[in-house]
Amino acid sequence: MLFNSYEFIFVFLPIAVGVYFILGRLSASFSKAWLVLASLGFYAWWKPDFLIVLLFSLFFNYALGRQLVIKRSKPLLILGIVVNLALLGVFKYTDFVLTNINFLNLLPEPLPLTHWILPLAISFFTFQQIAYLVDSYKRVTRESSFLNYALFVTFFPQLIAGPIVHHLEMMPQFAQSWVNRIRWDNIAKGSYIFSIGLAKKVLIADNFARLATVGFDQLPVLSFEDAWVSSLSYTLQLYFDFSGYTDMAIGLAWMFNIKLPFNFNSPYRAVDIQDFWKRWHMTLSRFLRDYLYIPMGGNRSGEGKTYRNLFLTFLLGGIWHGAGWTFVIWGVLHGIATVIHRLWTKVGVRLPNPIAWLITFLFVHIAWVFFRATSVDDALKVFKGMLGQTGMGFSWQLSHVNAFPIDPGLCIVLALAFIWLVPNTNKLAESFRPTWYRLAFQVATFSAVIMSLNEISEFIYFGF
């Protein structure tokens, strides 16, 4: 089920919130059980078969986590990590491996592809549970209740695309005596943030998606203008799509009196690549740092190994995002950029912030081309246009896309100005107070969104 759908907004969400607080008057366990059932129904809406995968993962990791608290066995921890990664790998990377084996033509006959559909959210709930196993092994967290554990993993606001949450960040909140009592200030804040995220997705991201789709997927050749409009449209689509999802997830959690960690902090304002990764998908960056970079040795074993660890972390982060050479290249680019940044900081020379920002933004933008392209050849098509190798002029197909009511180039400028100048949702959430002005803004925004929900589109990170 999608946050930006009629059935979620007008049916699922009111029922989920209402029943949660009604049952909360009877028993905290009843309200938790309801939230788990509602979250499983939310997950199964897309493809019920994959509920089996989620349930297997739940039962396996809960049982193993219990054993790790009791025995603190490193072989058990390794087993848990291997099983989780194997489950993710089988579904996500089998066809990628088979395709490359067939490409090398080493076997008498090509291997048949499985064409398995990737279970929704498997990358996110796998990482979240790996973190839980490690925390259980370290005895940072303990969980004896399967109901609590199931709620920790399946809580629907963050189930599909994060934030990737630690057990200690969320479950103590559900233990508060007032958590299953209606707090109208949290309802107001949550619905306000949710409406902002919904508007980002429907009114901005989805319209930029129409421009990006024409340029990346439909035009065989891109002119200079076509390439820059198409690539910048995707850069902005991805920003507002993921920012919108994050806002909606945090807003929905607030409605249940739960505070999720911020996951997006104006990353296009970053002045270096390290700053970017402190702002973009912040909980994923935290996971990669704490459960990959540091266990590999971090910066504890000399400069050479530090650079190696940085590079491998981003390479594996790229592979996590998708099974394809374009994602590998994207991860490699960010790994190289992070190593260069670390070397640059040792020189001690600081660039003026505007220049540092421009270099960072252009690098991130160029790397996103590989992230979006369906193949390396498609990415090269865009780069040829961006370099002016295929001529000038704005194509008829792009100029007649039914996206925004004004010129696409002006829309890009306005969107970048919005990113740079408007306070982000983190600031709005921290300073939120219910006012008539905010209510009027929310009603107007929500009404505009509802009138625009003609085509329901998935969030980009659903594919990861």
Coordinates of N, CA, C and O in Angstrom, one line a residue, residues 222-332:
L222 N 20.0 12.9 -26.8 CA 19.7 14.1 -26.0 C 20.6 15.3 -26.4 O 21.8 15.1 -26.5
S223 N 20.0 16.4 -26.7 CA 20.7 17.6 -26.9 C 21.3 18.1 -25.6 O 21.0 17.6 -24.6
F224 N 22.1 19.2 -25.7 CA 22.6 19.8 -24.5 C 21.5 20.2 -23.5 O 21.6 19.8 -22.3
E225 N 20.5 20.9 -24.0 CA 19.4 21.3 -23.1 C 18.6 20.1 -22.6 O 18.2 20.0 -21.4
D226 N 18.3 19.2 -23.5 CA 17.6 18.0 -23.1 C 18.3 17.2 -22.0 O 17.7 16.8 -21.0
A227 N 19.6 17.1 -22.1 CA 20.4 16.3 -21.1 C 20.4 16.9 -19.8 O 20.2 16.3 -18.7
W228 N 20.6 18.2 -19.7 CA 20.6 18.9 -18.5 C 19.2 19.0 -17.8 O 19.1 18.8 -16.6
V229 N 18.2 19.2 -18.6 CA 16.9 19.3 -18.0 C 16.5 17.9 -17.5 O 15.9 17.8 -16.4
S230 N 16.8 16.9 -18.3 CA 16.4 15.5 -17.9 C 17.2 15.1 -16.6 O 16.6 14.5 -15.7
S231 N 18.5 15.3 -16.6 CA 19.3 14.9 -15.5 C 19.0 15.7 -14.2 O 18.9 15.1 -13.1
L232 N 18.8 17.0 -14.3 CA 18.5 17.8 -13.2 C 17.1 17.5 -12.7 O 16.8 17.5 -11.5
S233 N 16.2 17.1 -13.6 CA 14.8 16.7 -13.2 C 14.9 15.4 -12.4 O 14.2 15.3 -11.4
Y234 N 15.8 14.5 -12.7 CA 15.9 13.3 -11.9 C 16.5 13.6 -10.5 O 16.1 13.1 -9.5
T235 N 17.6 14.5 -10.6 CA 18.2 14.9 -9.3 C 17.2 15.5 -8.4 O 17.2 15.2 -7.2
L236 N 16.3 16.3 -8.9 CA 15.2 16.9 -8.1 C 14.1 15.9 -7.7 O 13.5 15.9 -6.6
Q237 N 13.7 15.1 -8.7 CA 12.7 14.0 -8.4 C 13.2 13.2 -7.2 O 12.4 12.9 -6.3
L238 N 14.4 12.7 -7.3 CA 14.9 11.8 -6.2 C 14.9 12.5 -4.9 O 14.5 12.0 -3.8
Y239 N 15.3 13.8 -4.9 CA 15.4 14.6 -3.7 C 14.0 14.7 -3.0 O 13.8 14.4 -1.9
F240 N 13.0 15.2 -3.8 CA 11.7 15.4 -3.3 C 10.9 14.1 -3.0 O 10.1 14.0 -2.1
D241 N 11.2 13.1 -3.8 CA 10.6 11.8 -3.6 C 11.0 11.2 -2.2 O 10.2 10.8 -1.4
F242 N 12.3 11.1 -2.0 CA 12.8 10.5 -0.7 C 12.6 11.4 0.4 O 12.2 11.0 1.5
S243 N 12.7 12.7 0.2 CA 12.4 13.7 1.3 C 10.9 13.6 1.7 O 10.6 13.6 2.8
G244 N 10.1 13.5 0.6 CA 8.6 13.3 0.9 C 8.3 12.1 1.7 O 7.5 12.1 2.6
Y245 N 8.9 11.0 1.3 CA 8.7 9.7 2.0 C 9.1 9.8 3.5 O 8.4 9.4 4.4
T246 N 10.3 10.4 3.7 CA 10.8 10.6 5.0 C 9.9 11.4 5.9 O 9.6 11.1 7.0
D247 N 9.4 12.5 5.3 CA 8.4 13.4 6.0 C 7.2 12.6 6.4 O 6.7 12.7 7.5
M248 N 6.7 11.9 5.4 CA 5.4 11.1 5.7 C 5.6 10.1 6.8 O 4.8 9.9 7.6
A249 N 6.8 9.4 6.7 CA 7.1 8.3 7.7 C 7.1 9.0 9.1 O 6.5 8.5 10.1
I250 N 7.8 10.1 9.2 CA 8.0 10.7 10.5 C 6.7 11.3 11.0 O 6.3 11.2 12.2
G251 N 5.9 11.9 10.1 CA 4.6 12.4 10.4 C 3.6 11.3 10.9 O 2.9 11.5 11.9
L252 N 3.6 10.2 10.2 CA 2.7 9.1 10.6 C 3.1 8.6 12.0 O 2.2 8.3 12.8
A253 N 4.4 8.4 12.2 CA 4.8 7.9 13.5 C 4.4 8.9 14.6 O 3.9 8.5 15.7
W254 N 4.4 10.2 14.4 CA 4.0 11.2 15.4 C 2.5 11.0 15.8 O 2.1 11.2 16.9
M255 N 1.7 10.6 14.8 CA 0.3 10.4 15.0 C 0.1 9.3 16.1 O -0.9 9.2 16.8
F256 N 1.1 8.3 16.2 CA 1.0 7.3 17.2 C 1.9 7.6 18.4 O 2.2 6.7 19.2
N257 N 2.3 8.9 18.5 CA 3.1 9.3 19.6 C 4.5 8.8 19.6 O 5.1 8.7 20.7
I258 N 5.0 8.4 18.4 CA 6.3 7.9 18.3 C 7.2 8.8 17.5 O 6.8 9.3 16.4
K259 N 8.4 9.1 18.0 CA 9.3 9.9 17.3 C 10.4 9.1 16.6 O 11.2 8.4 17.3
L260 N 10.4 9.1 15.3 CA 11.4 8.4 14.5 C 12.6 9.3 14.3 O 12.5 10.5 14.3
P261 N 13.8 8.8 14.1 CA 15.0 9.6 13.9 C 14.9 10.3 12.5 O 14.4 9.8 11.5
F262 N 15.4 11.6 12.5 CA 15.4 12.3 11.2 C 16.3 11.5 10.2 O 17.3 11.0 10.6
N263 N 15.9 11.6 9.0 CA 16.7 10.8 8.0 C 17.1 11.6 6.8 O 17.7 11.0 5.8
F264 N 16.8 12.9 6.8 CA 17.0 13.7 5.6 C 17.2 15.1 6.1 O 16.3 15.7 6.7
N265 N 18.4 15.7 5.8 CA 18.6 17.1 6.3 C 19.2 18.0 5.3 O 20.4 18.3 5.3
S266 N 18.4 18.3 4.3 CA 18.8 19.2 3.2 C 20.2 18.8 2.6 O 21.1 19.7 2.6
P267 N 20.3 17.6 2.0 CA 21.6 17.2 1.6 C 22.2 18.0 0.4 O 23.4 18.1 0.2
Y268 N 21.3 18.7 -0.4 CA 21.8 19.5 -1.5 C 22.4 20.8 -1.1 O 22.8 21.6 -1.9
R269 N 22.4 21.1 0.2 CA 23.1 22.2 0.8 C 24.5 21.8 1.2 O 25.3 22.7 1.7
A270 N 24.9 20.6 1.1 CA 26.2 20.1 1.5 C 27.4 20.8 0.8 O 27.3 21.1 -0.4
V271 N 28.5 21.0 1.5 CA 29.6 21.7 1.0 C 30.8 20.8 0.7 O 31.9 21.2 0.3
D272 N 30.6 19.5 1.0 CA 31.6 18.4 0.7 C 30.9 17.1 0.7 O 29.7 17.0 1.2
I273 N 31.5 16.1 0.2 CA 30.8 14.8 0.1 C 30.6 14.1 1.4 O 29.6 13.4 1.6
Q274 N 31.5 14.4 2.4 CA 31.2 13.8 3.7 C 30.0 14.5 4.3 O 29.1 13.9 5.0
D275 N 29.9 15.8 4.1 CA 28.7 16.6 4.6 C 27.4 16.0 3.9 O 26.4 15.9 4.6
F276 N 27.5 15.7 2.6 CA 26.4 15.2 1.9 C 25.9 13.9 2.6 O 24.7 13.7 2.8
W277 N 26.8 13.0 2.9 CA 26.4 11.7 3.5 C 26.0 11.8 5.0 O 25.4 10.9 5.5
K278 N 26.3 12.9 5.6 CA 25.7 13.2 6.9 C 24.3 13.7 6.8 O 23.6 13.7 7.9
R279 N 23.8 14.0 5.6 CA 22.5 14.6 5.4 C 21.6 13.7 4.6 O 20.4 13.9 4.7
W280 N 22.1 12.9 3.8 CA 21.3 12.0 2.9 C 21.1 10.7 3.5 O 22.1 10.0 3.8
H281 N 19.9 10.2 3.6 CA 19.6 8.9 4.2 C 20.5 8.6 5.4 O 21.3 7.7 5.5
M282 N 20.3 9.5 6.4 CA 21.2 9.6 7.6 C 21.3 8.2 8.3 O 22.3 7.9 8.8
T283 N 20.1 7.5 8.4 CA 20.2 6.2 9.2 C 20.9 5.1 8.4 O 21.5 4.3 9.0
L284 N 20.8 5.2 7.0 CA 21.6 4.2 6.3 C 23.1 4.5 6.4 O 23.9 3.6 6.6
S285 N 23.5 5.8 6.3 CA 24.9 6.2 6.5 C 25.4 5.8 7.9 O 26.5 5.3 8.0
R286 N 24.5 5.9 8.9 CA 24.9 5.5 10.2 C 25.1 4.0 10.3 O 26.1 3.5 10.9
F287 N 24.2 3.2 9.6 CA 24.4 1.8 9.6 C 25.7 1.3 8.9 O 26.4 0.5 9.4
L288 N 25.9 1.9 7.7 CA 27.2 1.6 7.0 C 28.4 1.9 7.8 O 29.4 1.2 7.8
R289 N 28.3 3.0 8.5 CA 29.5 3.4 9.4 C 29.7 2.4 10.5 O 30.8 1.9 10.8
D290 N 28.6 2.2 11.3 CA 28.7 1.4 12.5 C 28.8 -0.1 12.3 O 29.4 -0.8 13.1
Y291 N 28.2 -0.6 11.2 CA 28.2 -2.1 11.0 C 29.0 -2.6 9.8 O 29.0 -3.8 9.5
L292 N 29.7 -1.6 9.1 CA 30.5 -2.0 8.0 C 31.9 -1.4 8.1 O 32.9 -2.0 8.3
Y293 N 31.9 0.0 8.1 CA 33.2 0.7 8.1 C 34.0 0.5 9.4 O 35.2 0.1 9.3
I294 N 33.4 0.6 10.5 CA 34.1 0.4 11.8 C 34.5 -1.0 12.0 O 35.7 -1.3 12.4
P295 N 33.7 -2.0 11.8 CA 34.1 -3.4 11.9 C 35.3 -3.8 10.9 O 36.1 -4.7 11.3
M296 N 35.3 -3.1 9.8 CA 36.5 -3.4 8.8 C 37.8 -2.8 9.4 O 38.8 -3.1 8.8
G297 N 37.7 -1.9 10.4 CA 38.9 -1.3 10.9 C 38.8 0.2 11.0 O 39.6 0.8 11.7
G298 N 37.8 0.8 10.2 CA 37.6 2.2 10.3 C 38.9 3.0 10.0 O 39.6 2.7 9.0
N299 N 39.2 3.9 10.8 CA 40.5 4.7 10.6 C 41.5 4.3 11.7 O 42.4 5.1 12.0
R300 N 41.4 3.1 12.2 CA 42.3 2.7 13.3 C 43.6 2.0 12.8 O 44.5 1.7 13.6
S301 N 43.7 1.7 11.5 CA 44.9 0.9 11.1 C 45.8 1.6 10.0 O 46.3 0.9 9.1
G302 N 45.8 2.9 10.1 CA 46.7 3.6 9.2 C 45.9 4.2 8.0 O 44.8 3.8 7.7
E303 N 46.6 5.1 7.3 CA 45.9 5.8 6.2 C 45.5 4.9 5.1 O 44.4 5.0 4.6
G304 N 46.4 4.0 4.7 CA 46.1 3.2 3.5 C 44.8 2.3 3.7 O 43.9 2.3 2.9
K305 N 44.7 1.7 4.9 CA 43.6 0.9 5.2 C 42.3 1.7 5.4 O 41.2 1.3 5.2
T306 N 42.5 2.9 5.9 CA 41.4 3.8 6.1 C 40.7 4.1 4.7 O 39.5 4.1 4.6
Y307 N 41.6 4.4 3.8 CA 41.1 4.7 2.4 C 40.4 3.5 1.8 O 39.4 3.6 1.2
R308 N 41.0 2.3 2.1 CA 40.4 1.1 1.6 C 39.0 0.9 2.2 O 38.1 0.5 1.5
N309 N 38.9 1.1 3.5 CA 37.7 0.9 4.2 C 36.6 1.8 3.7 O 35.4 1.5 3.6
L310 N 37.0 3.1 3.5 CA 36.0 4.1 3.0 C 35.5 3.7 1.6 O 34.3 3.7 1.4
F311 N 36.5 3.3 0.8 CA 36.1 2.9 -0.6 C 35.2 1.7 -0.6 O 34.1 1.7 -1.3
L312 N 35.5 0.7 0.2 CA 34.7 -0.6 0.2 C 33.3 -0.3 0.8 O 32.3 -0.9 0.3
T313 N 33.2 0.6 1.8 CA 31.9 0.9 2.4 C 31.0 1.5 1.3 O 29.8 1.1 1.2
F314 N 31.5 2.4 0.5 CA 30.6 3.0 -0.5 C 30.4 2.1 -1.6 O 29.3 2.1 -2.2
L315 N 31.3 1.3 -2.0 CA 31.1 0.3 -3.0 C 30.0 -0.6 -2.6 O 29.0 -0.9 -3.4
L316 N 30.0 -1.2 -1.4 CA 29.0 -2.1 -0.9 C 27.7 -1.3 -0.7 O 26.6 -1.9 -0.9
G317 N 27.7 0.0 -0.4 CA 26.5 0.8 -0.3 C 25.9 0.9 -1.6 O 24.6 0.9 -1.8
G318 N 26.7 1.1 -2.7 CA 26.1 1.1 -4.0 C 25.5 -0.2 -4.4 O 24.4 -0.2 -5.0
I319 N 26.1 -1.3 -4.1 CA 25.6 -2.6 -4.5 C 24.3 -2.8 -3.7 O 23.3 -3.4 -4.2
W320 N 24.2 -2.4 -2.4 CA 23.0 -2.5 -1.7 C 21.8 -1.8 -2.4 O 20.7 -2.3 -2.3
H321 N 22.1 -0.7 -3.0 CA 21.0 0.0 -3.6 C 20.4 -0.7 -4.8 O 19.2 -0.5 -5.2
G322 N 21.2 -1.5 -5.5 CA 20.6 -2.2 -6.7 C 21.6 -3.2 -7.3 O 22.8 -3.0 -7.2
A323 N 21.0 -4.2 -8.0 CA 21.8 -5.2 -8.6 C 22.0 -4.8 -10.1 O 21.3 -5.1 -11.0
G324 N 23.1 -4.0 -10.3 CA 23.4 -3.6 -11.7 C 24.7 -2.8 -11.7 O 25.1 -2.3 -10.6
W325 N 25.4 -2.8 -12.8 CA 26.7 -2.2 -12.9 C 26.6 -0.7 -12.7 O 27.5 0.0 -12.3
T326 N 25.4 -0.1 -13.0 CA 25.3 1.3 -12.8 C 25.3 1.7 -11.3 O 25.9 2.7 -10.9
F327 N 24.8 0.8 -10.5 CA 24.9 1.0 -9.0 C 26.3 0.8 -8.5 O 26.7 1.5 -7.6
V328 N 27.0 -0.2 -9.1 CA 28.4 -0.4 -8.7 C 29.2 0.8 -9.0 O 30.0 1.3 -8.2
I329 N 29.0 1.4 -10.2 CA 29.7 2.6 -10.6 C 29.4 3.8 -9.7 O 30.3 4.5 -9.3
W330 N 28.1 3.9 -9.4 CA 27.7 5.0 -8.5 C 28.4 4.8 -7.1 O 28.9 5.8 -6.6
G331 N 28.5 3.6 -6.6 CA 29.1 3.4 -5.3 C 30.6 3.7 -5.4 O 31.2 4.3 -4.5
V332 N 31.2 3.3 -6.6 CA 32.7 3.5 -6.8 C 33.0 5.0 -6.8 O 33.9 5.5 -6.2

